[in-house]
Amino acid sequence: MYMEPNLLLTPGPTPIPPQVTRAMSDGMIGHRSSDFTALMENVQSNIKTLFGTDDSVAVLTSSGTSALEAAMVNLVQPDESIAVIVSGAFGDRFRNIAQTYPFDVHVFEVPWGEGADLKSFKKFLDDKENIRAVFSQACETSTAVVHPIHSLGKLVKDYNKDTLFIVDGVSAVGGMKFDMSGDAIDCLVTGSQKALMLPPGIAFVAMNHTARERASQNTLSRFYLDINRYFKSLEENSTPFTPAVSLIQGLAQVLELYKEEGVEQVYERHLKMRNMLRAGLKALDFELLVDETHASPTVTAFKSDEAELAHIKDALKKTHGITIAGGQKQLKGKILRIGHMGYMFPKDMLTVLSALEAITSDYRGKKYYGRALTAAQEAYYESI
Ligand SMILES: Cc1ncc(COP(=O)(O)O)c(C=O)c1O
């Protein structure tokens, strides 16, 4: 019998800790019962730290995209002008959602693999009149880039203090630090299946007071994604519609795990995994897609020719039981992506790097044994 467990190193969905799996099978509770109210109260008091907010966080029963759409349909009025930073497949998602509605959409294109350039973005904004909201990813998962969120937030508010700054944190919240007021973020959204170590199925929307006000006055037609309903229900630790109860039971356990490890230590672990992988991949003569400044703590992308990348992905899966991700859209066949968020650890980086040493040694007919592991261990101990 083949007993070796598979290792899932994709940038979402990610592995589920056994304690969380157990919590999700604790048994169903009524979503209109006091058990659920207590559960939601507990979740609310613990989840705010991960968003860096004191405000409540709405929980939707749907995937991350619903939270992106909820942010748009609640915060933008018909005919208002908005700016969308597009630097990859998920920026594209924001643009596509925006273009579905009667908004005046201005797109700031960033070359895929690069972070938003502050000077150019300032000029882009200054050339426009009355941009009411700016949308950006924190981490553009398809390119493994983190944008300079703090500086972008400042720039948005310098342009106009009433312009909202909305951030897609789907592959970032829980894996890197956020401070909504310090970073001038009015709305921060995420999904369950990435750093939050849950199965896919719930999404989160955090809004500050200004954004909540804007949402309450918005005249755009919407029903399931009307965020006002969710915040109103939260006043009683409830949800407007039947929630994904089991996932919320799992979430309570996830938040306990954050407390046990320490939130700062979790962020530190993500940075260490990034540093180990980057060092190891370079030692294997791979070119990284993203420079040091914009390298994400949750996902890393590396380049090679299409044939080698296809071979690596296949050999990792078939011979080593390790799943990683390919490139999306214009980066398909050009990069591979390794996720390092949530229930993943430095030892998992050593496992994937040692498998890559074997695969590249065999494929290139050159000995790489020990190279990536040495570089990764040096990076690990340097960063302690
Ligand atoms: C940054 C980012 N935004 C949005 C999404 C979309 O989330 P979902 O697939 O859960 O709808 C993803 C999914 O990978 C993502 O990485």
PDB file of N, CA, C and O and ligand atoms in Angstrom, residues 63-65 68 90 93 137 139 141 168 170-171 193-194, ligand 1:
ATOM      1  N   SER A  63     -16.792  32.004  -2.356  1.00  0.00           N
ATOM      2  CA  SER A  63     -15.335  32.040  -2.507  1.00  0.00           C
ATOM      3  C   SER A  63     -14.827  33.488  -2.515  1.00  0.00           C
ATOM      4  O   SER A  63     -15.598  34.447  -2.476  1.00  0.00           O
ATOM      5  N   GLY A  64     -13.507  33.639  -2.567  1.00  0.00           N
ATOM      6  CA  GLY A  64     -12.871  34.956  -2.474  1.00  0.00           C
ATOM      7  C   GLY A  64     -13.409  35.982  -3.465  1.00  0.00           C
ATOM      8  O   GLY A  64     -13.544  37.173  -3.132  1.00  0.00           O
ATOM      9  N   THR A  65     -13.731  35.526  -4.678  1.00  0.00           N
ATOM     10  CA  THR A  65     -14.214  36.448  -5.702  1.00  0.00           C
ATOM     11  C   THR A  65     -15.466  37.195  -5.244  1.00  0.00           C
ATOM     12  O   THR A  65     -15.667  38.362  -5.589  1.00  0.00           O
ATOM     13  N   LEU A  68     -14.445  40.190  -3.450  1.00  0.00           N
ATOM     14  CA  LEU A  68     -13.974  41.242  -4.368  1.00  0.00           C
ATOM     15  C   LEU A  68     -15.194  41.987  -4.932  1.00  0.00           C
ATOM     16  O   LEU A  68     -15.234  43.217  -4.987  1.00  0.00           O
ATOM     17  N   PHE A  90      -5.453  38.285 -10.949  1.00  0.00           N
ATOM     18  CA  PHE A  90      -6.478  38.712  -9.987  1.00  0.00           C
ATOM     19  C   PHE A  90      -6.780  40.203 -10.070  1.00  0.00           C
ATOM     20  O   PHE A  90      -7.886  40.630  -9.733  1.00  0.00           O
ATOM     21  N   ARG A  93      -9.263  40.078 -12.558  1.00  0.00           N
ATOM     22  CA  ARG A  93     -10.564  39.711 -11.971  1.00  0.00           C
ATOM     23  C   ARG A  93     -11.296  40.965 -11.483  1.00  0.00           C
ATOM     24  O   ARG A  93     -12.475  41.166 -11.742  1.00  0.00           O
ATOM     25  N   GLN A 137      -4.553  44.424  -5.387  1.00  0.00           N
ATOM     26  CA  GLN A 137      -4.210  43.230  -4.621  1.00  0.00           C
ATOM     27  C   GLN A 137      -3.141  43.631  -3.601  1.00  0.00           C
ATOM     28  O   GLN A 137      -2.346  44.552  -3.876  1.00  0.00           O
ATOM     29  N   CYS A 139      -1.222  40.872  -2.362  1.00  0.00           N
ATOM     30  CA  CYS A 139      -0.340  39.926  -3.065  1.00  0.00           C
ATOM     31  C   CYS A 139      -1.066  39.496  -4.329  1.00  0.00           C
ATOM     32  O   CYS A 139      -2.190  39.000  -4.269  1.00  0.00           O
ATOM     33  N   THR A 141      -1.397  36.853  -6.500  1.00  0.00           N
ATOM     34  CA  THR A 141      -1.017  35.431  -6.411  1.00  0.00           C
ATOM     35  C   THR A 141      -0.460  34.878  -7.721  1.00  0.00           C
ATOM     36  O   THR A 141       0.386  33.990  -7.719  1.00  0.00           O
ATOM     37  N   ASP A 168      -7.435  43.605  -1.952  1.00  0.00           N
ATOM     38  CA  ASP A 168      -7.687  42.166  -2.041  1.00  0.00           C
ATOM     39  C   ASP A 168      -6.549  41.468  -1.302  1.00  0.00           C
ATOM     40  O   ASP A 168      -5.411  41.449  -1.775  1.00  0.00           O
ATOM     41  N   VAL A 170      -6.614  38.202  -0.486  1.00  0.00           N
ATOM     42  CA  VAL A 170      -6.955  36.771  -0.527  1.00  0.00           C
ATOM     43  C   VAL A 170      -5.732  35.881  -0.271  1.00  0.00           C
ATOM     44  O   VAL A 170      -5.821  34.904   0.465  1.00  0.00           O
ATOM     45  N   SER A 171      -4.582  36.203  -0.851  1.00  0.00           N
ATOM     46  CA  SER A 171      -3.406  35.356  -0.597  1.00  0.00           C
ATOM     47  C   SER A 171      -2.441  36.040   0.372  1.00  0.00           C
ATOM     48  O   SER A 171      -1.249  35.746   0.371  1.00  0.00           O
ATOM     49  N   GLN A 193      -9.344  29.728   1.914  1.00  0.00           N
ATOM     50  CA  GLN A 193      -8.544  28.552   1.526  1.00  0.00           C
ATOM     51  C   GLN A 193      -7.053  28.813   1.341  1.00  0.00           C
ATOM     52  O   GLN A 193      -6.383  28.041   0.685  1.00  0.00           O
ATOM     53  N   LYS A 194      -6.558  29.909   1.899  1.00  0.00           N
ATOM     54  CA  LYS A 194      -5.130  30.209   1.670  1.00  0.00           C
ATOM     55  C   LYS A 194      -4.407  30.216   3.007  1.00  0.00           C
ATOM     56  O   LYS A 194      -4.311  29.177   3.647  1.00  0.00           O
TER      57      LYS A 194
HETATM   58  C1  LIG B   1      -5.353  37.439  -4.863  1.00  0.00           C
HETATM   59  C2  LIG B   1      -6.571  36.635  -5.184  1.00  0.00           C
HETATM   60  N1  LIG B   1      -7.729  37.291  -5.360  1.00  0.00           N
HETATM   61  C3  LIG B   1      -8.865  36.631  -5.641  1.00  0.00           C
HETATM   62  C4  LIG B   1      -8.877  35.265  -5.760  1.00  0.00           C
HETATM   63  C5  LIG B   1     -10.154  34.575  -6.105  1.00  0.00           C
HETATM   64  O1  LIG B   1     -10.586  33.772  -5.046  1.00  0.00           O
HETATM   65  P1  LIG B   1     -11.568  32.551  -5.296  1.00  0.00           P
HETATM   66  O2  LIG B   1     -10.915  31.635  -6.274  1.00  0.00           O
HETATM   67  O3  LIG B   1     -11.672  31.953  -3.909  1.00  0.00           O
HETATM   68  O4  LIG B   1     -12.853  33.085  -5.779  1.00  0.00           O
HETATM   69  C6  LIG B   1      -7.698  34.536  -5.595  1.00  0.00           C
HETATM   70  C7  LIG B   1      -7.683  33.075  -5.746  1.00  0.00           C
HETATM   71  O5  LIG B   1      -6.656  32.442  -5.910  1.00  0.00           O
HETATM   72  C8  LIG B   1      -6.516  35.247  -5.287  1.00  0.00           C
HETATM   73  O6  LIG B   1      -5.357  34.618  -5.117  1.00  0.00           O
END
